mmCIF file of C-alpha atoms in Angstrom:
data_model
loop_
_atom_site.group_PDB
_atom_site.id
_atom_site.type_symbol
_atom_site.label_atom_id
_atom_site.label_comp_id
_atom_site.label_asym_id
_atom_site.label_seq_id
_atom_site.Cartn_x
_atom_site.Cartn_y
_atom_site.Cartn_z
ATOM 1 C CA MET A 1 59.439 56.550 124.891
ATOM 2 C CA ILE A 2 56.861 54.953 127.204
ATOM 3 C CA TYR A 3 56.316 56.780 130.486
ATOM 4 C CA ILE A 4 54.726 54.617 133.191
ATOM 5 C CA VAL A 5 53.243 56.186 136.323
ATOM 6 C CA THR A 6 52.740 53.653 139.125
ATOM 7 C CA ILE A 7 50.112 54.243 141.831
ATOM 8 C CA PRO A 8 50.237 51.962 144.897
ATOM 9 C CA GLY A 9 47.451 50.665 147.098
ATOM 10 C CA ILE A 10 47.170 49.767 150.766
ATOM 11 C CA GLY A 11 50.081 49.351 153.129
ATOM 12 C CA SER A 12 52.763 51.858 153.981
ATOM 13 C CA LYS A 13 54.637 52.538 150.751
ATOM 14 C CA LYS A 14 58.062 54.094 150.379
ATOM 15 C CA GLN A 15 60.089 55.025 147.321
ATOM 16 C CA GLY A 16 61.087 51.818 145.561
ATOM 17 C CA TYR A 17 57.829 49.912 146.113
ATOM 18 C CA SER A 18 57.650 49.100 142.380
ATOM 19 C CA LYS A 19 61.242 47.815 142.006
ATOM 20 C CA ASP A 20 60.069 44.248 141.314
ATOM 21 C CA PHE A 21 57.680 45.529 138.654
ATOM 22 C CA VAL A 22 60.429 47.596 137.029
ATOM 23 C CA ALA A 23 62.789 44.606 137.083
ATOM 24 C CA ASP A 24 60.175 42.350 135.456
ATOM 25 C CA ILE A 25 59.344 44.854 132.731
ATOM 26 C CA SER A 26 63.045 45.275 132.001
ATOM 27 C CA LYS A 27 63.483 41.485 131.823
ATOM 28 C CA PHE A 28 60.454 40.779 129.649
ATOM 29 C CA SER A 29 61.148 43.671 127.261
ATOM 30 C CA LYS A 30 64.675 42.511 126.419
ATOM 31 C CA GLY A 31 65.062 41.927 122.712
ATOM 32 C CA THR A 32 61.881 43.852 121.860
ATOM 33 C CA HIS A 33 61.564 47.255 120.240
ATOM 34 C CA ILE A 34 60.686 48.838 123.608
ATOM 35 C CA GLU A 35 63.874 47.711 125.343
ATOM 36 C CA ASN A 36 65.545 50.799 126.854
ATOM 37 C CA SER A 37 62.478 52.894 125.959
ATOM 38 C CA ILE A 38 60.603 52.744 129.265
ATOM 39 C CA THR A 39 60.705 55.236 132.141
ATOM 40 C CA CYS A 40 58.832 54.509 135.389
ATOM 41 C CA ILE A 41 57.699 57.226 137.787
ATOM 42 C CA GLU A 42 56.447 56.233 141.236
ATOM 43 C CA ALA A 43 53.558 58.135 142.807
ATOM 44 C CA LEU A 44 53.218 58.092 146.610
ATOM 45 C CA PRO A 45 49.747 59.556 147.279
ATOM 46 C CA PHE A 46 49.175 57.927 150.679
ATOM 47 C CA SER A 47 52.576 59.020 151.910
ATOM 48 C CA VAL A 48 52.336 62.624 150.725
ATOM 49 C CA THR A 49 48.882 63.071 152.289
ATOM 50 C CA ASN A 50 50.048 61.432 155.581
ATOM 51 C CA ILE A 51 47.358 58.735 155.426
ATOM 52 C CA ASP A 52 50.087 56.087 155.765
ATOM 53 C CA ALA A 53 51.698 57.785 158.749
ATOM 54 C CA TYR A 54 48.449 58.397 160.624
ATOM 55 C CA GLN A 55 47.328 54.779 160.112
ATOM 56 C CA GLN A 56 50.674 53.488 161.336
ATOM 57 C CA GLU A 57 50.598 55.712 164.421
ATOM 58 C CA LEU A 58 47.036 54.665 165.267
ATOM 59 C CA PHE A 59 47.818 50.969 164.955
ATOM 60 C CA GLU A 60 50.961 51.276 167.069
ATOM 61 C CA ARG A 61 49.054 53.074 169.852
ATOM 62 C CA LEU A 62 46.400 50.359 169.942
ATOM 63 C CA ASP A 63 48.807 47.454 169.467
ATOM 64 C CA SER A 64 51.251 48.540 172.178
ATOM 65 C CA CYS A 65 48.611 48.300 174.910
ATOM 66 C CA ASN A 66 46.446 45.485 173.562
ATOM 67 C CA ASN A 67 48.855 43.056 171.844
ATOM 68 C CA LEU A 68 46.966 42.980 168.535
ATOM 69 C CA GLY A 69 49.562 40.967 166.655
ATOM 70 C CA GLY A 70 52.196 43.467 165.621
ATOM 71 C CA LEU A 71 53.195 44.510 162.145
ATOM 72 C CA LEU A 72 52.242 41.190 160.516
ATOM 73 C CA SER A 73 48.764 40.944 162.008
ATOM 74 C CA PHE A 74 45.721 40.541 159.780
ATOM 75 C CA ARG A 75 44.080 43.303 161.843
ATOM 76 C CA LYS A 76 46.696 45.765 160.527
ATOM 77 C CA PHE A 77 45.992 44.564 156.982
ATOM 78 C CA VAL A 78 42.261 45.256 157.456
ATOM 79 C CA LEU A 79 42.941 48.677 158.969
ATOM 80 C CA GLU A 80 45.022 49.669 155.968
ATOM 81 C CA ALA A 81 42.617 48.114 153.463
ATOM 82 C CA PHE A 82 39.444 49.788 154.702
ATOM 83 C CA GLY A 83 40.793 52.676 156.781
ATOM 84 C CA GLY A 84 42.434 54.256 153.778
ATOM 85 C CA ALA A 85 39.194 54.073 151.801
ATOM 86 C CA VAL A 86 37.137 55.632 154.598
ATOM 87 C CA THR A 87 39.714 58.366 155.199
ATOM 88 C CA PHE A 88 39.942 59.203 151.497
ATOM 89 C CA GLU A 89 36.170 59.553 151.034
ATOM 90 C CA ARG A 90 35.392 61.297 154.346
ATOM 91 C CA ASN A 91 34.481 65.002 154.072
ATOM 92 C CA LYS A 92 35.757 64.975 150.507
ATOM 93 C CA ASP A 93 34.195 68.333 149.598
ATOM 94 C CA GLU A 94 36.191 70.214 152.224
ATOM 95 C CA ALA A 95 39.002 72.387 150.875
ATOM 96 C CA HIS A 96 41.865 70.481 152.508
ATOM 97 C CA SER A 97 40.319 67.027 152.704
ATOM 98 C CA PRO A 98 42.489 63.944 152.020
ATOM 99 C CA TYR A 99 40.387 63.470 148.870
ATOM 100 C CA LYS A 100 41.333 66.855 147.430
ATOM 101 C CA ARG A 101 44.918 66.779 148.666
ATOM 102 C CA THR A 102 45.373 63.385 147.027
ATOM 103 C CA HIS A 103 43.929 64.601 143.732
ATOM 104 C CA GLU A 104 46.076 67.742 143.837
ATOM 105 C CA TYR A 105 49.124 65.537 144.284
ATOM 106 C CA LEU A 106 48.131 63.300 141.353
ATOM 107 C CA GLN A 107 47.479 66.376 139.221
ATOM 108 C CA HIS A 108 51.012 67.588 139.950
ATOM 109 C CA ILE A 109 52.495 64.184 139.042
ATOM 110 C CA PHE A 110 50.533 63.959 135.786
ATOM 111 C CA GLU A 111 51.499 67.487 134.779
ATOM 112 C CA GLN A 112 55.171 66.746 135.398
ATOM 113 C CA VAL A 113 55.066 63.540 133.365
ATOM 114 C CA ASN A 114 53.109 65.154 130.541
ATOM 115 C CA GLU A 115 55.813 67.776 130.146
ATOM 116 C CA LEU A 116 57.870 64.864 128.823
ATOM 117 C CA VAL A 117 55.109 62.890 127.081
ATOM 118 C CA LEU A 118 53.816 65.813 125.053
ATOM 119 C CA GLN A 119 57.248 66.633 123.635
ATOM 120 C CA ASN A 120 56.877 63.937 120.987
ATOM 121 C CA THR A 121 53.768 62.457 119.361
ATOM 122 C CA THR A 122 55.304 58.975 119.495
ATOM 123 C CA ASN A 123 55.588 59.053 123.302
ATOM 124 C CA LYS A 124 53.062 57.031 125.286
ATOM 125 C CA LEU A 125 51.555 57.616 128.731
ATOM 126 C CA VAL A 126 50.792 54.496 130.791
ATOM 127 C CA ILE A 127 49.462 54.079 134.331
ATOM 128 C CA VAL A 128 49.768 50.935 136.447
ATOM 129 C CA ALA A 129 47.593 51.216 139.561
ATOM 130 C CA GLU A 130 47.014 48.807 142.410
ATOM 131 C CA SER A 131 44.259 48.309 144.977
ATOM 132 C CA MET A 132 43.028 51.558 146.546
ATOM 133 C CA GLY A 133 45.191 53.503 144.130
ATOM 134 C CA ILE A 134 42.655 52.630 141.435
ATOM 135 C CA GLN A 135 39.869 54.387 143.334
ATOM 136 C CA LEU A 136 42.091 57.459 143.657
ATOM 137 C CA LEU A 137 42.646 57.416 139.897
ATOM 138 C CA HIS A 138 39.041 56.648 138.926
ATOM 139 C CA THR A 139 37.683 59.516 141.030
ATOM 140 C CA TYR A 140 40.403 61.845 139.725
ATOM 141 C CA ILE A 141 39.513 61.150 136.082
ATOM 142 C CA THR A 142 35.765 61.338 136.763
ATOM 143 C CA ASP A 143 36.206 64.725 138.447
ATOM 144 C CA ALA A 144 38.387 65.945 135.573
ATOM 145 C CA ASP A 145 35.697 64.944 133.065
ATOM 146 C CA THR A 146 32.842 66.562 135.014
ATOM 147 C CA ASN A 147 34.544 69.710 136.356
ATOM 148 C CA SER A 148 34.133 68.469 139.911
ATOM 149 C CA GLY A 149 36.357 68.346 142.983
ATOM 150 C CA ILE A 150 39.649 70.144 142.418
ATOM 151 C CA PHE A 151 38.539 70.941 138.858
ATOM 152 C CA GLU A 152 35.358 72.762 139.884
ATOM 153 C CA GLN A 153 36.913 76.236 139.678
ATOM 154 C CA THR A 154 39.682 75.488 137.176
ATOM 155 C CA PRO A 155 38.754 72.864 134.561
ATOM 156 C CA ALA A 156 41.236 70.139 133.663
ATOM 157 C CA THR A 157 43.602 70.758 130.764
ATOM 158 C CA VAL A 158 45.461 68.615 128.247
ATOM 159 C CA GLN A 159 48.354 68.507 130.727
ATOM 160 C CA ASN A 160 46.313 66.846 133.485
ATOM 161 C CA ASN A 161 43.037 65.375 132.144
ATOM 162 C CA LEU A 162 44.663 62.077 131.030
ATOM 163 C CA ARG A 163 42.895 62.152 127.681
ATOM 164 C CA ASN A 164 46.236 61.045 126.232
ATOM 165 C CA LEU A 165 46.433 57.931 128.439
ATOM 166 C CA SER A 166 47.321 55.006 126.167
ATOM 167 C CA TYR A 167 47.153 52.101 128.589
ATOM 168 C CA LEU A 168 45.829 51.524 132.104
ATOM 169 C CA ALA A 169 46.727 48.314 133.953
ATOM 170 C CA THR A 170 44.946 47.736 137.278
ATOM 171 C CA CYS A 171 45.808 45.032 139.820
ATOM 172 C CA GLY A 172 43.818 43.936 142.859
ATOM 173 C CA CYS A 173 41.105 46.436 142.013
ATOM 174 C CA ASN A 174 38.573 47.157 144.760
ATOM 175 C CA LEU A 175 36.225 49.465 142.819
ATOM 176 C CA PRO A 176 33.238 47.141 143.455
ATOM 177 C CA LEU A 177 33.444 48.057 147.160
ATOM 178 C CA PHE A 178 32.743 51.689 146.290
ATOM 179 C CA PHE A 179 29.840 50.891 143.959
ATOM 180 C CA SER A 180 28.273 48.032 145.923
ATOM 181 C CA GLY A 181 25.296 50.063 147.196
ATOM 182 C CA TYR A 182 24.289 51.394 143.777
ATOM 183 C CA PRO A 183 21.958 49.943 141.117
ATOM 184 C CA GLU A 184 23.634 48.879 137.900
ATOM 185 C CA SER A 185 22.256 51.936 136.090
ATOM 186 C CA GLU A 186 24.278 54.217 138.402
ATOM 187 C CA ILE A 187 27.558 52.305 138.176
ATOM 188 C CA VAL A 188 29.391 54.340 135.555
ATOM 189 C CA ALA A 189 33.020 54.091 134.486
ATOM 190 C CA PHE A 190 34.954 57.167 133.437
ATOM 191 C CA GLU A 191 34.908 57.995 129.733
ATOM 192 C CA LYS A 192 37.233 56.201 127.349
ATOM 193 C CA ARG A 193 40.305 58.430 127.208
ATOM 194 C CA ASN A 194 40.843 58.185 123.433
ATOM 195 C CA SER A 195 40.196 55.823 120.525
ATOM 196 C CA GLN A 196 43.341 53.764 121.236
ATOM 197 C CA PHE A 197 42.867 53.514 125.024
ATOM 198 C CA ILE A 198 43.378 50.067 126.602
ATOM 199 C CA TRP A 199 42.339 49.051 130.127
ATOM 200 C CA GLU A 200 43.434 45.645 131.426
ATOM 201 C CA ASN A 201 42.436 44.495 134.912
ATOM 202 C CA PHE A 202 44.249 41.724 136.818
ATOM 203 C CA TYR A 203 42.811 39.880 139.806
ATOM 204 C CA ASP A 204 43.446 36.720 141.826
ATOM 205 C CA LYS A 205 40.426 34.757 143.106
ATOM 206 C CA ASN A 206 42.234 34.290 146.435
ATOM 207 C CA ASP A 207 42.418 38.063 146.802
ATOM 208 C CA VAL A 208 39.177 39.129 148.471
ATOM 209 C CA LEU A 209 40.004 42.790 147.751
ATOM 210 C CA GLY A 210 40.749 42.248 144.061
ATOM 211 C CA TRP A 211 37.831 41.949 141.666
ATOM 212 C CA PRO A 212 36.945 41.461 137.993
ATOM 213 C CA LEU A 213 35.207 44.558 136.616
ATOM 214 C CA LYS A 214 33.532 43.826 133.259
ATOM 215 C CA GLN A 215 30.210 42.697 134.728
ATOM 216 C CA MET A 216 29.807 45.751 136.983
ATOM 217 C CA SER A 217 27.882 47.657 134.302
ATOM 218 C CA PRO A 218 27.741 48.215 130.526
ATOM 219 C CA SER A 219 30.170 51.146 130.704
ATOM 220 C CA PHE A 220 32.782 49.060 132.529
ATOM 221 C CA ASN A 221 32.172 46.144 130.160
ATOM 222 C CA ALA A 222 32.915 48.379 127.175
ATOM 223 C CA LEU A 223 36.256 49.549 128.592
ATOM 224 C CA ILE A 224 37.884 46.589 130.311
ATOM 225 C CA THR A 225 39.520 43.246 129.670
ATOM 226 C CA ASP A 226 39.774 41.152 132.869
ATOM 227 C CA TYR A 227 42.588 38.672 133.454
ATOM 228 C CA GLU A 228 42.561 36.133 136.260
ATOM 229 C CA VAL A 229 46.112 35.617 137.561
ATOM 230 C CA ASN A 230 47.823 33.642 140.302
ATOM 231 C CA ALA A 231 49.502 36.039 142.722
ATOM 232 C CA GLY A 232 49.377 33.689 145.733
ATOM 233 C CA ILE A 233 47.243 31.276 147.739
ATOM 234 C CA SER A 234 46.067 33.475 150.614
ATOM 235 C CA PRO A 235 44.282 36.833 151.002
ATOM 236 C CA ALA A 236 47.745 38.352 151.520
ATOM 237 C CA CYS A 237 48.333 37.862 147.783
ATOM 238 C CA HIS A 238 46.700 41.284 147.503
ATOM 239 C CA LEU A 239 50.164 42.652 148.261
ATOM 240 C CA ASN A 240 51.968 40.584 145.592
ATOM 241 C CA TYR A 241 50.898 42.057 142.260
ATOM 242 C CA TRP A 242 53.897 44.355 141.702
ATOM 243 C CA GLY A 243 56.258 41.398 141.336
ATOM 244 C CA ASP A 244 53.891 38.773 139.954
ATOM 245 C CA ASN A 245 54.996 37.387 136.590
ATOM 246 C CA SER A 246 51.457 36.501 135.528
ATOM 247 C CA CYS A 247 50.691 40.238 135.636
ATOM 248 C CA THR A 248 53.959 41.733 134.471
ATOM 249 C CA LYS A 249 54.366 39.450 131.444
ATOM 250 C CA ARG A 250 50.939 40.434 130.139
ATOM 251 C CA ILE A 251 51.552 44.114 130.886
ATOM 252 C CA CYS A 252 54.847 43.981 128.975
ATOM 253 C CA LYS A 253 53.119 42.325 126.014
ATOM 254 C CA THR A 254 50.615 45.146 125.871
ATOM 255 C CA LEU A 255 53.377 47.759 126.186
ATOM 256 C CA CYS A 256 55.002 46.220 123.116
ATOM 257 C CA SER A 257 51.708 46.541 121.212
ATOM 258 C CA LEU A 258 51.479 50.278 121.858
#
């Protein structure tokens, strides 16, 4: 069995955000040996930590008095794209910061999924992460590897350190935004999870928030295969990866190879 945890990015997300992805994987896996052997579990880190709700409330307060364009405005897109990143990183060492609450939530999700994955050595753990969700995951794994953040007092275990992660697919990745002020020597990817670990990164050149990653530094180059895809013709294509065939076909092909 392949267990896929999905982690969303910007924009208010509700249960069911990955339905197009699930439908594509089901379609492309028909007739293969993984047909009927895939279970998807949606994570909702921005919802659980109230980042989504607070952003929505702030925008509505400002929009109602200043006519900023409503729910479809590009201003709202920018607020969600950069506001979530700032909120996540702000005061991250505080006990109840959004940073730690988000990681605690991810830890709980990974422990729940690993209760199933670890029951059989043939089971595989996969994560598909989008946009800002990739920064949440990258910082989580880095903290788990270095006994930092939520793992400072209680080190990560086999149930939550993701050392058994078989495949990571990232879409619309904005990690370069978080490393842009650092020299190449200080841009370090998390450690390879195991000898079989695969990381594939998908980006559209029209997506100003989605980036290739290999050239960031030697450690990223050693881990990642970048794929340029066509998710749309405007910056709004950043929101299209979950249902984009150029991503999901490749992801399904890799799932079959596991």
